[in-house]
GROMACS .gro file of C-alpha atoms in nm:
model
  509
    1ALA     CA    1  -0.206  -3.308   1.147
    2VAL     CA    2  -0.563  -3.301   1.281
    3LEU     CA    3  -0.679  -3.077   0.997
    4LEU     CA    4  -0.505  -3.292   0.736
    5GLU     CA    5  -0.676  -3.601   0.876
    6LEU     CA    6  -1.012  -3.425   0.871
    7ALA     CA    7  -0.970  -3.299   0.515
    8ALA     CA    8  -0.874  -3.647   0.393
    9ARG     CA    9  -1.224  -3.773   0.475
   10TYR     CA   10  -1.388  -3.558   0.208
   11ASP     CA   11  -1.334  -3.455  -0.150
   12ARG     CA   12  -1.226  -3.097  -0.214
   13ASP     CA   13  -1.563  -2.937  -0.282
   14ASP     CA   14  -1.745  -3.128  -0.009
   15PHE     CA   15  -1.491  -3.017   0.250
   16ALA     CA   16  -1.519  -2.653   0.137
   17ASP     CA   17  -1.900  -2.670   0.146
   18ARG     CA   18  -1.902  -2.812   0.498
   19ALA     CA   19  -1.654  -2.549   0.612
   20ALA     CA   20  -1.875  -2.277   0.466
   21GLN     CA   21  -2.177  -2.409   0.655
   22ALA     CA   22  -1.975  -2.361   0.974
   23GLU     CA   23  -1.890  -2.001   0.870
   24THR     CA   24  -1.525  -2.101   0.832
   25ILE     CA   25  -1.322  -1.917   0.571
   26CYS     CA   26  -1.250  -2.181   0.308
   27LEU     CA   27  -1.254  -2.195  -0.070
   28PRO     CA   28  -1.120  -2.484  -0.281
   29ILE     CA   29  -0.792  -2.466  -0.470
   30MET     CA   30  -0.926  -2.451  -0.823
   31ASP     CA   31  -0.766  -2.530  -1.156
   32PHE     CA   32  -0.888  -2.422  -1.499
   33PRO     CA   33  -1.080  -2.744  -1.584
   34SER     CA   34  -1.267  -2.717  -1.252
   35MET     CA   35  -1.338  -2.347  -1.294
   36GLU     CA   36  -1.477  -2.400  -1.642
   37VAL     CA   37  -1.764  -2.618  -1.518
   38HIS     CA   38  -1.822  -2.480  -1.169
   39PRO     CA   39  -2.162  -2.308  -1.120
   40GLN     CA   40  -1.999  -2.014  -0.940
   41PHE     CA   41  -1.814  -1.912  -1.254
   42ILE     CA   42  -2.089  -2.007  -1.498
   43GLU     CA   43  -2.356  -1.804  -1.314
   44ASN     CA   44  -2.133  -1.496  -1.306
   45ARG     CA   45  -2.018  -1.533  -1.668
   46GLN     CA   46  -1.657  -1.537  -1.558
   47PHE     CA   47  -1.533  -1.643  -1.902
   48VAL     CA   48  -1.656  -1.475  -2.219
   49ASP     CA   49  -1.604  -1.570  -2.583
   50VAL     CA   50  -1.502  -1.278  -2.806
   51LYS     CA   51  -1.488  -1.304  -3.185
   52ASN     CA   52  -1.144  -1.239  -3.329
   53GLU     CA   53  -1.205  -1.128  -3.686
   54PRO     CA   54  -0.851  -1.178  -3.824
   55LEU     CA   55  -0.840  -1.531  -3.684
   56GLY     CA   56  -1.197  -1.604  -3.784
   57GLU     CA   57  -1.275  -1.763  -3.449
   58ALA     CA   58  -1.372  -1.677  -3.093
   59LEU     CA   59  -1.118  -1.649  -2.812
   60SER     CA   60  -1.208  -1.700  -2.447
   61PHE     CA   61  -1.142  -1.402  -2.219
   62THR     CA   62  -1.171  -1.354  -1.844
   63ARG     CA   63  -1.452  -1.106  -1.775
   64SER     CA   64  -1.394  -0.757  -1.644
   65PRO     CA   65  -1.386  -0.772  -1.263
   66VAL     CA   66  -1.585  -0.449  -1.229
   67ASP     CA   67  -1.936  -0.376  -1.352
   68ALA     CA   68  -1.948  -0.151  -1.654
   69VAL     CA   69  -1.957   0.205  -1.523
   70SER     CA   70  -2.169   0.329  -1.813
   71GLY     CA   71  -2.402   0.074  -1.969
   72GLU     CA   72  -2.293  -0.259  -2.109
   73VAL     CA   73  -1.942  -0.251  -2.253
   74GLY     CA   74  -1.847  -0.555  -2.454
   75LEU     CA   75  -1.498  -0.702  -2.456
   76ARG     CA   76  -1.296  -0.647  -2.771
   77CYS     CA   77  -0.997  -0.835  -2.901
   78ALA     CA   78  -0.659  -0.667  -2.922
   79PRO     CA   79  -0.634  -0.453  -3.238
   80VAL     CA   80  -0.459  -0.562  -3.553
   81LEU     CA   81  -0.135  -0.370  -3.606
   82GLY     CA   82  -0.221  -0.020  -3.732
   83ALA     CA   83  -0.597  -0.081  -3.740
   84ASP     CA   84  -0.680   0.248  -3.568
   85THR     CA   85  -0.406   0.473  -3.707
   86SER     CA   86  -0.633   0.694  -3.921
   87GLU     CA   87  -0.890   0.732  -3.644
   88VAL     CA   88  -0.626   0.832  -3.389
   89LEU     CA   89  -0.462   1.081  -3.626
   90LYS     CA   90  -0.799   1.237  -3.704
   91SER     CA   91  -0.876   1.277  -3.334
   92LEU     CA   92  -0.554   1.476  -3.294
   93GLU     CA   93  -0.667   1.742  -3.542
   94LYS     CA   94  -0.877   1.903  -3.269
   95PRO     CA   95  -0.676   1.983  -2.955
   96PRO     CA   96  -0.833   1.856  -2.632
   97SER     CA   97  -1.003   2.107  -2.406
   98LEU     CA   98  -0.831   2.141  -2.070
   99PRO     CA   99  -0.989   2.268  -1.747
  100GLN     CA  100  -0.901   2.624  -1.661
  101SER     CA  101  -0.697   2.665  -1.345
  102GLU     CA  102  -0.774   3.041  -1.317
  103GLY     CA  103  -0.409   3.113  -1.249
  104GLN     CA  104  -0.386   2.872  -0.958
  105THR     CA  105  -0.106   2.622  -0.923
  106LEU     CA  106  -0.279   2.287  -0.891
  107ASN     CA  107  -0.129   2.027  -0.659
  108PRO     CA  108  -0.201   1.685  -0.812
  109TYR     CA  109  -0.180   1.526  -0.467
  110ARG     CA  110  -0.491   1.727  -0.375
  111ALA     CA  111  -0.680   1.642  -0.693
  112LEU     CA  112  -0.967   1.485  -0.496
  113ASN     CA  113  -1.016   1.776  -0.258
  114GLY     CA  114  -1.389   1.815  -0.192
  115ILE     CA  115  -1.467   1.445  -0.246
  116ARG     CA  116  -1.598   1.270   0.065
  117VAL     CA  117  -1.596   0.891   0.101
  118VAL     CA  118  -1.795   0.702   0.365
  119ASP     CA  119  -1.577   0.394   0.400
  120PHE     CA  120  -1.708   0.070   0.552
  121CYS     CA  121  -1.411  -0.131   0.423
  122TRP     CA  122  -1.197  -0.331   0.662
  123VAL     CA  123  -0.890  -0.556   0.674
  124LEU     CA  124  -0.674  -0.487   0.361
  125ALA     CA  125  -0.817  -0.501   0.008
  126GLY     CA  126  -1.081  -0.232   0.060
  127PRO     CA  127  -0.886  -0.003   0.296
  128LEU     CA  128  -0.583   0.002   0.065
  129GLY     CA  129  -0.810   0.119  -0.218
  130THR     CA  130  -0.969   0.397  -0.017
  131ARG     CA  131  -0.627   0.496   0.117
  132LEU     CA  132  -0.531   0.572  -0.242
  133LEU     CA  133  -0.827   0.811  -0.262
  134ALA     CA  134  -0.725   0.972   0.069
  135SER     CA  135  -0.367   1.014  -0.051
  136PHE     CA  136  -0.491   1.231  -0.337
  137GLY     CA  137  -0.705   1.457  -0.124
  138ALA     CA  138  -1.037   1.281  -0.063
  139ASP     CA  139  -1.190   1.305   0.285
  140VAL     CA  140  -1.217   0.934   0.366
  141ILE     CA  141  -1.420   0.868   0.682
  142ARG     CA  142  -1.370   0.519   0.821
  143VAL     CA  143  -1.692   0.390   0.978
  144GLU     CA  144  -1.601   0.156   1.263
  145SER     CA  145  -1.794  -0.020   1.537
  146SER     CA  146  -1.705  -0.181   1.869
  147ARG     CA  147  -1.955  -0.455   1.781
  148ARG     CA  148  -1.706  -0.588   1.526
  149ILE     CA  149  -1.358  -0.441   1.532
  150ASP     CA  150  -1.137  -0.458   1.225
  151GLY     CA  151  -0.884  -0.739   1.267
  152MET     CA  152  -0.609  -0.504   1.153
  153ARG     CA  153  -0.666  -0.306   1.474
  154SER     CA  154  -0.560  -0.604   1.685
  155GLN     CA  155  -0.219  -0.649   1.525
  156SER     CA  156   0.112  -0.579   1.693
  157GLY     CA  157   0.280  -0.241   1.688
  158PRO     CA  158   0.654  -0.178   1.637
  159ASP     CA  159   0.725  -0.291   1.993
  160GLY     CA  160   0.568  -0.632   1.926
  161GLU     CA  161   0.268  -0.573   2.152
  162PRO     CA  162  -0.092  -0.585   2.022
  163HIS     CA  163  -0.245  -0.238   2.008
  164THR     CA  164  -0.566  -0.094   1.866
  165ASP     CA  165  -0.390   0.205   1.712
  166LEU     CA  166  -0.026   0.111   1.655
  167GLY     CA  167  -0.043  -0.188   1.418
  168GLY     CA  168   0.179  -0.152   1.115
  169LEU     CA  169  -0.069  -0.290   0.862
  170PHE     CA  170  -0.354  -0.082   1.003
  171ASN     CA  171  -0.154   0.239   0.979
  172THR     CA  172  -0.035   0.155   0.629
  173ALA     CA  173  -0.382   0.066   0.496
  174ASN     CA  174  -0.558   0.360   0.662
  175ALA     CA  175  -0.309   0.643   0.633
  176GLY     CA  176  -0.471   0.981   0.588
  177LYS     CA  177  -0.825   0.879   0.688
  178ARG     CA  178  -1.059   0.988   0.966
  179SER     CA  179  -1.225   0.746   1.210
  180LEU     CA  180  -1.591   0.758   1.314
  181THR     CA  181  -1.714   0.491   1.557
  182VAL     CA  182  -2.088   0.423   1.529
  183ASP     CA  183  -2.321   0.154   1.662
  184LEU     CA  184  -2.512   0.071   1.344
  185ALA     CA  185  -2.757  -0.142   1.543
  186HIS     CA  186  -2.872   0.172   1.725
  187PRO     CA  187  -3.152   0.354   1.537
  188GLN     CA  188  -2.978   0.687   1.585
  189GLY     CA  189  -2.654   0.533   1.460
  190ARG     CA  190  -2.818   0.440   1.132
  191GLU     CA  191  -2.971   0.786   1.098
  192LEU     CA  192  -2.631   0.942   1.167
  193ILE     CA  193  -2.478   0.741   0.882
  194LEU     CA  194  -2.757   0.834   0.641
  195ASP     CA  195  -2.707   1.200   0.730
  196LEU     CA  196  -2.335   1.156   0.662
  197VAL     CA  197  -2.409   0.988   0.327
  198SER     CA  198  -2.627   1.285   0.228
  199ARG     CA  199  -2.311   1.496   0.254
  200ALA     CA  200  -2.083   1.246   0.076
  201ASP     CA  201  -1.995   1.148  -0.280
  202VAL     CA  202  -1.894   0.783  -0.243
  203VAL     CA  203  -1.974   0.486  -0.019
  204THR     CA  204  -1.741   0.185  -0.019
  205ASN     CA  205  -1.756  -0.156   0.145
  206ASN     CA  206  -1.603  -0.502   0.112
  207PHE     CA  207  -1.884  -0.692   0.285
  208ARG     CA  208  -2.063  -0.996   0.152
  209PRO     CA  209  -2.339  -0.914  -0.100
  210GLY     CA  210  -2.654  -0.789   0.071
  211ALA     CA  211  -2.483  -0.687   0.396
  212LEU     CA  212  -2.560  -0.317   0.353
  213ASP     CA  213  -2.924  -0.400   0.277
  214ARG     CA  214  -2.947  -0.601   0.596
  215MET     CA  215  -2.814  -0.297   0.785
  216GLY     CA  216  -3.082  -0.080   0.628
  217LEU     CA  217  -2.818   0.093   0.416
  218GLY     CA  218  -2.881  -0.058   0.073
  219TYR     CA  219  -2.835   0.139  -0.247
  220SER     CA  220  -3.199   0.248  -0.277
  221THR     CA  221  -3.191   0.381   0.080
  222LEU     CA  222  -2.865   0.565   0.017
  223CYS     CA  223  -3.009   0.717  -0.301
  224ALA     CA  224  -3.311   0.844  -0.108
  225HIS     CA  225  -3.071   1.055   0.096
  226LYS     CA  226  -2.818   1.134  -0.180
  227PRO     CA  227  -2.956   1.068  -0.531
  228ASP     CA  228  -2.618   1.088  -0.708
  229ILE     CA  229  -2.425   0.875  -0.458
  230VAL     CA  230  -2.165   0.631  -0.594
  231LEU     CA  231  -2.170   0.293  -0.415
  232LEU     CA  232  -1.876   0.059  -0.469
  233ASN     CA  233  -1.915  -0.298  -0.342
  234LEU     CA  234  -1.599  -0.509  -0.321
  235PRO     CA  235  -1.724  -0.864  -0.245
  236GLY     CA  236  -1.476  -1.145  -0.200
  237THR     CA  237  -1.624  -1.371  -0.466
  238HIS     CA  238  -1.912  -1.253  -0.688
  239PRO     CA  239  -2.249  -1.083  -0.634
  240HIS     CA  240  -2.426  -1.410  -0.721
  241GLY     CA  241  -2.368  -1.784  -0.716
  242PRO     CA  242  -2.321  -2.054  -0.451
  243TRP     CA  243  -2.013  -1.882  -0.306
  244SER     CA  244  -2.157  -1.530  -0.288
  245GLN     CA  245  -2.230  -1.548   0.087
  246ARG     CA  246  -1.909  -1.722   0.186
  247PRO     CA  247  -1.661  -1.531   0.403
  248THR     CA  248  -1.326  -1.482   0.232
  249THR     CA  249  -0.974  -1.358   0.282
  250GLY     CA  250  -0.712  -1.274   0.023
  251ASN     CA  251  -0.562  -1.622   0.056
  252ALA     CA  252  -0.900  -1.789  -0.001
  253VAL     CA  253  -0.954  -1.576  -0.311
  254MET     CA  254  -0.608  -1.676  -0.435
  255ALA     CA  255  -0.699  -2.043  -0.396
  256ALA     CA  256  -1.027  -2.013  -0.586
  257SER     CA  257  -0.878  -1.800  -0.865
  258GLY     CA  258  -0.649  -2.070  -1.004
  259LEU     CA  259  -0.341  -1.867  -0.913
  260ASN     CA  260  -0.229  -2.089  -0.626
  261GLN     CA  261  -0.269  -2.399  -0.843
  262LEU     CA  262  -0.001  -2.261  -1.075
  263MET     CA  263   0.249  -2.175  -0.802
  264GLY     CA  264   0.501  -2.440  -0.702
  265PHE     CA  265   0.724  -2.704  -0.851
  266PRO     CA  266   0.622  -2.957  -1.118
  267HIS     CA  267   0.494  -3.288  -0.982
  268GLN     CA  268   0.450  -3.142  -0.631
  269ARG     CA  269   0.140  -3.007  -0.462
  270PRO     CA  270   0.061  -2.635  -0.510
  271ARG     CA  271   0.255  -2.406  -0.279
  272GLY     CA  272   0.064  -2.082  -0.310
  273TYR     CA  273   0.223  -1.741  -0.267
  274GLY     CA  274   0.274  -1.711   0.108
  275VAL     CA  275   0.107  -1.369   0.100
  276ALA     CA  276  -0.249  -1.261   0.022
  277TYR     CA  277  -0.149  -1.125  -0.319
  278ALA     CA  278  -0.513  -1.053  -0.410
  279ASP     CA  279  -0.533  -0.795  -0.129
  280PHE     CA  280  -0.276  -0.582  -0.307
  281THR     CA  281  -0.416  -0.587  -0.663
  282SER     CA  282  -0.788  -0.516  -0.613
  283PRO     CA  283  -0.731  -0.178  -0.440
  284TYR     CA  284  -0.612  -0.011  -0.759
  285LEU     CA  285  -0.922  -0.130  -0.943
  286LEU     CA  286  -1.136   0.013  -0.662
  287ALA     CA  287  -0.982   0.356  -0.703
  288THR     CA  288  -1.008   0.339  -1.083
  289ALA     CA  289  -1.376   0.239  -1.075
  290VAL     CA  290  -1.464   0.513  -0.825
  291MET     CA  291  -1.284   0.776  -1.034
  292ALA     CA  292  -1.464   0.664  -1.351
  293ALA     CA  293  -1.802   0.680  -1.176
  294LEU     CA  294  -1.730   1.027  -1.036
  295ARG     CA  295  -1.627   1.149  -1.380
  296LEU     CA  296  -1.956   1.031  -1.528
  297ARG     CA  297  -2.148   1.186  -1.240
  298ASP     CA  298  -1.981   1.519  -1.305
  299GLN     CA  299  -2.085   1.488  -1.671
  300GLY     CA  300  -2.448   1.463  -1.563
  301ALA     CA  301  -2.495   1.085  -1.566
  302GLY     CA  302  -2.582   1.062  -1.195
  303GLY     CA  303  -2.459   0.813  -0.940
  304ARG     CA  304  -2.454   0.435  -0.961
  305GLU     CA  305  -2.390   0.110  -0.776
  306MET     CA  306  -2.092  -0.100  -0.887
  307ASN     CA  307  -1.972  -0.446  -0.793
  308LEU     CA  308  -1.599  -0.520  -0.809
  309SER     CA  309  -1.535  -0.888  -0.750
  310GLN     CA  310  -1.203  -0.957  -0.578
  311LEU     CA  311  -1.213  -1.309  -0.722
  312SER     CA  312  -1.264  -1.181  -1.077
  313ALA     CA  313  -0.991  -0.923  -1.025
  314THR     CA  314  -0.750  -1.202  -0.933
  315ILE     CA  315  -0.855  -1.429  -1.219
  316ALA     CA  316  -0.792  -1.137  -1.455
  317LEU     CA  317  -0.421  -1.173  -1.375
  318LEU     CA  318  -0.434  -1.508  -1.555
  319GLY     CA  319  -0.588  -1.390  -1.881
  320PRO     CA  320  -0.318  -1.527  -2.116
  321GLU     CA  321  -0.298  -1.859  -1.929
  322TRP     CA  322  -0.675  -1.899  -1.942
  323MET     CA  323  -0.692  -1.813  -2.312
  324GLN     CA  324  -0.422  -2.069  -2.389
  325TYR     CA  325  -0.603  -2.336  -2.188
  326ALA     CA  326  -0.937  -2.261  -2.354
  327LYS     CA  327  -0.774  -2.289  -2.697
  328THR     CA  328  -0.549  -2.594  -2.644
  329ARG     CA  329  -0.744  -2.774  -2.368
  330GLN     CA  330  -0.412  -2.827  -2.189
  331ALA     CA  331  -0.397  -2.693  -1.834
  332PRO     CA  332  -0.071  -2.507  -1.763
  333GLU     CA  333   0.176  -2.682  -1.536
  334ARG     CA  334   0.350  -2.538  -1.234
  335ALA     CA  335   0.680  -2.397  -1.355
  336ALA     CA  336   0.849  -2.304  -1.026
  337ASN     CA  337   1.072  -2.004  -1.100
  338ARG     CA  338   1.118  -2.081  -1.468
  339ASP     CA  339   0.987  -1.895  -1.770
  340ALA     CA  340   0.914  -2.012  -2.123
  341ASN     CA  341   1.083  -1.710  -2.280
  342ALA     CA  342   1.399  -1.679  -2.070
  343CYS     CA  343   1.665  -1.934  -1.978
  344PRO     CA  344   1.829  -1.941  -1.734
  345HIS     CA  345   1.554  -1.784  -1.527
  346GLY     CA  346   1.519  -1.826  -1.153
  347VAL     CA  347   1.654  -1.772  -0.806
  348PHE     CA  348   2.006  -1.895  -0.733
  349PRO     CA  349   2.208  -1.931  -0.410
  350THR     CA  350   2.479  -1.683  -0.316
  351GLN     CA  351   2.726  -1.646  -0.031
  352GLY     CA  352   2.576  -1.629   0.316
  353ASP     CA  353   2.297  -1.802   0.503
  354ASP     CA  354   1.979  -1.828   0.294
  355GLU     CA  355   2.087  -1.552   0.055
  356TRP     CA  356   1.986  -1.558  -0.311
  357ILE     CA  357   1.990  -1.373  -0.639
  358ALA     CA  358   1.721  -1.360  -0.908
  359LEU     CA  359   1.823  -1.335  -1.272
  360ALA     CA  360   1.678  -1.379  -1.618
  361VAL     CA  361   1.860  -1.431  -1.948
  362GLU     CA  362   1.659  -1.318  -2.248
  363GLY     CA  363   1.822  -1.406  -2.576
  364GLU     CA  364   2.160  -1.512  -2.703
  365GLU     CA  365   2.340  -1.181  -2.649
  366GLN     CA  366   2.265  -1.192  -2.277
  367TRP     CA  367   2.360  -1.559  -2.262
  368ARG     CA  368   2.702  -1.488  -2.413
  369ALA     CA  369   2.747  -1.197  -2.171
  370LEU     CA  370   2.670  -1.426  -1.878
  371CYS     CA  371   2.917  -1.690  -1.998
  372ALA     CA  372   3.187  -1.423  -2.028
  373LEU     CA  373   3.112  -1.293  -1.679
  374MET     CA  374   3.138  -1.648  -1.544
  375GLU     CA  375   3.471  -1.682  -1.728
  376ARG     CA  376   3.316  -1.984  -1.900
  377PRO     CA  377   3.291  -1.868  -2.266
  378GLU     CA  378   3.290  -2.230  -2.383
  379LEU     CA  379   2.940  -2.275  -2.237
  380ALA     CA  380   2.795  -2.048  -2.506
  381ALA     CA  381   2.902  -2.293  -2.778
  382GLN     CA  382   2.830  -2.610  -2.582
  383ALA     CA  383   2.573  -2.820  -2.767
  384ASN     CA  384   2.334  -2.854  -2.473
  385PHE     CA  385   2.339  -2.477  -2.400
  386GLN     CA  386   2.409  -2.317  -2.739
  387ASN     CA  387   2.061  -2.171  -2.795
  388HIS     CA  388   1.738  -2.112  -2.605
  389SER     CA  389   1.578  -2.441  -2.707
  390ALA     CA  390   1.884  -2.639  -2.601
  391ARG     CA  391   1.904  -2.459  -2.268
  392LYS     CA  392   1.534  -2.522  -2.195
  393ALA     CA  393   1.583  -2.891  -2.275
  394ASN     CA  394   1.874  -2.909  -2.029
  395GLU     CA  395   1.754  -2.659  -1.769
  396ASP     CA  396   1.830  -2.873  -1.463
  397ALA     CA  397   2.195  -2.909  -1.566
  398LEU     CA  398   2.215  -2.540  -1.653
  399ASP     CA  399   2.072  -2.435  -1.316
  400ALA     CA  400   2.321  -2.658  -1.135
  401THR     CA  401   2.611  -2.506  -1.329
  402LEU     CA  402   2.490  -2.154  -1.261
  403SER     CA  403   2.424  -2.223  -0.890
  404ALA     CA  404   2.780  -2.347  -0.844
  405TRP     CA  405   2.902  -2.011  -0.974
  406THR     CA  406   2.656  -1.776  -0.799
  407SER     CA  407   2.716  -1.945  -0.462
  408GLN     CA  408   3.072  -1.809  -0.464
  409HIS     CA  409   2.960  -1.444  -0.479
  410ASP     CA  410   2.791  -1.178  -0.268
  411ARG     CA  411   2.436  -1.122  -0.394
  412TRP     CA  412   2.458  -0.742  -0.401
  413THR     CA  413   2.792  -0.728  -0.580
  414LEU     CA  414   2.691  -0.998  -0.825
  415ALA     CA  415   2.362  -0.824  -0.908
  416ASP     CA  416   2.553  -0.506  -0.995
  417ARG     CA  417   2.797  -0.699  -1.215
  418LEU     CA  418   2.516  -0.875  -1.400
  419GLN     CA  419   2.329  -0.549  -1.452
  420SER     CA  420   2.645  -0.388  -1.585
  421VAL     CA  421   2.652  -0.633  -1.878
  422GLY     CA  422   2.280  -0.601  -1.950
  423ILE     CA  423   2.139  -0.900  -1.762
  424PRO     CA  424   1.828  -0.839  -1.547
  425ALA     CA  425   1.926  -0.935  -1.192
  426ALA     CA  426   1.851  -0.837  -0.833
  427PRO     CA  427   1.934  -0.964  -0.485
  428VAL     CA  428   1.647  -1.142  -0.312
  429GLU     CA  429   1.572  -0.903  -0.027
  430ASN     CA  430   1.423  -0.943   0.316
  431LEU     CA  431   1.244  -0.662   0.499
  432GLN     CA  432   1.562  -0.545   0.668
  433ASP     CA  433   1.728  -0.514   0.327
  434THR     CA  434   1.445  -0.304   0.184
  435TYR     CA  435   1.430  -0.084   0.492
  436GLU     CA  436   1.801  -0.031   0.559
  437ARG     CA  437   2.019  -0.131   0.265
  438ASP     CA  438   1.861  -0.102  -0.080
  439PRO     CA  439   1.920   0.252  -0.214
  440GLN     CA  440   1.626   0.211  -0.453
  441MET     CA  441   1.396   0.172  -0.152
  442ARG     CA  442   1.542   0.464   0.042
  443HIS     CA  443   1.232   0.678  -0.010
  444HIS     CA  444   0.977   0.398  -0.009
  445TYR     CA  445   0.892   0.428   0.360
  446GLN     CA  446   0.791   0.733   0.557
  447LYS     CA  447   0.856   0.726   0.930
  448LEU     CA  448   0.558   0.856   1.125
  449ARG     CA  449   0.541   0.972   1.484
  450HIS     CA  450   0.234   0.860   1.675
  451PRO     CA  451   0.072   1.055   1.960
  452LEU     CA  452   0.028   0.740   2.168
  453ALA     CA  453   0.392   0.636   2.132
  454PRO     CA  454   0.602   0.942   2.045
  455ASP     CA  455   0.926   0.750   2.097
  456LEU     CA  456   0.833   0.491   1.834
  457GLU     CA  457   0.867   0.535   1.459
  458LEU     CA  458   0.600   0.377   1.240
  459PRO     CA  459   0.736   0.297   0.892
  460VAL     CA  460   0.452   0.338   0.642
  461ASP     CA  461   0.464   0.263   0.269
  462ARG     CA  462   0.443   0.573   0.055
  463GLU     CA  463   0.216   0.576  -0.248
  464ILE     CA  464   0.376   0.416  -0.553
  465ILE     CA  465   0.212   0.683  -0.771
  466ARG     CA  466   0.433   0.989  -0.743
  467PHE     CA  467   0.471   1.315  -0.930
  468ALA     CA  468   0.819   1.425  -1.033
  469GLY     CA  469   0.950   1.718  -0.834
  470LEU     CA  470   0.670   1.712  -0.576
  471GLU     CA  471   0.698   1.591  -0.219
  472HIS     CA  472   0.410   1.392  -0.077
  473THR     CA  473   0.367   1.349   0.296
  474ILE     CA  474   0.163   1.056   0.425
  475GLN     CA  475  -0.054   1.123   0.729
  476ARG     CA  476  -0.080   0.859   1.001
  477GLY     CA  477  -0.382   0.633   1.038
  478PRO     CA  478  -0.655   0.747   1.277
  479LEU     CA  479  -0.692   0.655   1.641
  480TRP     CA  480  -1.005   0.461   1.733
  481GLY     CA  481  -1.291   0.713   1.705
  482GLU     CA  482  -1.042   0.999   1.693
  483HIS     CA  483  -1.261   1.220   1.477
  484ASN     CA  484  -1.604   1.152   1.629
  485GLU     CA  485  -1.655   1.500   1.772
  486GLU     CA  486  -1.498   1.670   1.471
  487ILE     CA  487  -1.727   1.490   1.225
  488VAL     CA  488  -2.041   1.538   1.436
  489ARG     CA  489  -1.969   1.910   1.470
  490ASP     CA  490  -1.808   2.011   1.141
  491VAL     CA  491  -1.961   1.767   0.891
  492LEU     CA  492  -2.304   1.695   1.039
  493GLY     CA  493  -2.347   2.041   1.190
  494ARG     CA  494  -2.460   1.916   1.533
  495ASP     CA  495  -2.398   2.104   1.855
  496GLU     CA  496  -2.197   1.999   2.161
  497ASP     CA  497  -2.507   1.882   2.350
  498THR     CA  498  -2.600   1.640   2.070
  499TYR     CA  499  -2.247   1.502   2.059
  500VAL     CA  500  -2.242   1.444   2.436
  501GLN     CA  501  -2.584   1.278   2.426
  502TRP     CA  502  -2.476   1.044   2.148
  503VAL     CA  503  -2.173   0.947   2.354
  504LEU     CA  504  -2.390   0.883   2.662
  505ASP     CA  505  -2.641   0.683   2.457
  506GLU     CA  506  -2.352   0.481   2.305
  507VAL     CA  507  -2.449   0.580   1.954
  508LEU     CA  508  -2.082   0.665   1.905
  509SER     CA  509  -1.918   0.340   2.011
   0.00000   0.00000   0.00000
């Protein structure tokens, strides 16, 4: 109530600006008309006009969230049907050259063996991206400091108690990595990191723009120690503009992207997603950008610095909605759980306390199948439901009719029955369902044993990228500073006396 009263004194942008001056994480909930004229998006060329030759006009696109890896790459419109057929067929005349394995059986899960990543990322978006690199064989060294501990290290473990090493999110986001604790304010700490960079391939961070420079670890400094280093910056907003130095979280990025504005019910205030969705989409772009840069490096193009804006990455999810707005000048409305191309479409109540089923009917064949399953075949011919347009015009009445039927059934049984007649449907699951009941999720989690709590099992998400017929074992996340001595000795080549002295001097802290 206090915060609502405070916010009511100011307009949206003024409140966000004042919050930023106080170093409070806050970005405004933006809509497309606001984004179009805001200096943050104009300065970073967030929206780009691209000529569509068949249409004879320009269409507005959301910009690529990542800097071009090799020179300036312009956006292109989607191809006309068959436009590239002859070119593609010609390219197939010469078989591609494949790397020679010299008789070895290559394990794709170790494809990044020999790649070392110095990882300054923290919280979720960055660490999830570098975890993907670690899962495929890269040596990812997490650089941590007691001066500012990652918030994920303060979360509760499986027993509900806060713990530096047992938090579920920390172990999920940092599985398979090594931990090096360094005081970067100590001159020897900075030199240690630069020595480590000289033996690495990639440096990653999700700090605000300029943070590495202020630490004395900017790109030019890194290049002086490793000329072909790849530096990937993952700022919350953009490298430039009035928001560039604002602290962010995934939820703040969601607000500023326009995504939250579209989530909710018509004629009600935006509801948002309830989860920092942006933290789970940017990581895959991080891994993709790093891999592209490494490929170019191996082709002789050298290293490079790249900026991957989390805000741009989230806006990119709204490309079709933005293009429609730019063309029609009509901002999209919140549609709740409904969809323009399917009806009925939504989440409906089932038997039990707060239990639901999601379903979507696409086309008349599925609609007739649903009516038959409901034992209400007359609905298919009813004037207000007889085709897609009629159902959309009477969607409230249709949802009420469907809810009365679904509420009489078990969500799991009903989902199977709907699927059996070709209707996309699934029970709405909670975490207990995904962990214990859903057979499709049986192999999603891997239970890890932890040296600090051998009687506890830590369920960790497996990688969603899997190779058929190959098992992949996730390694637990690192203890705080677990690999300090190992890295000092085996990577940096220092002796025991140096390691002990660095501990005594609190360089490793």
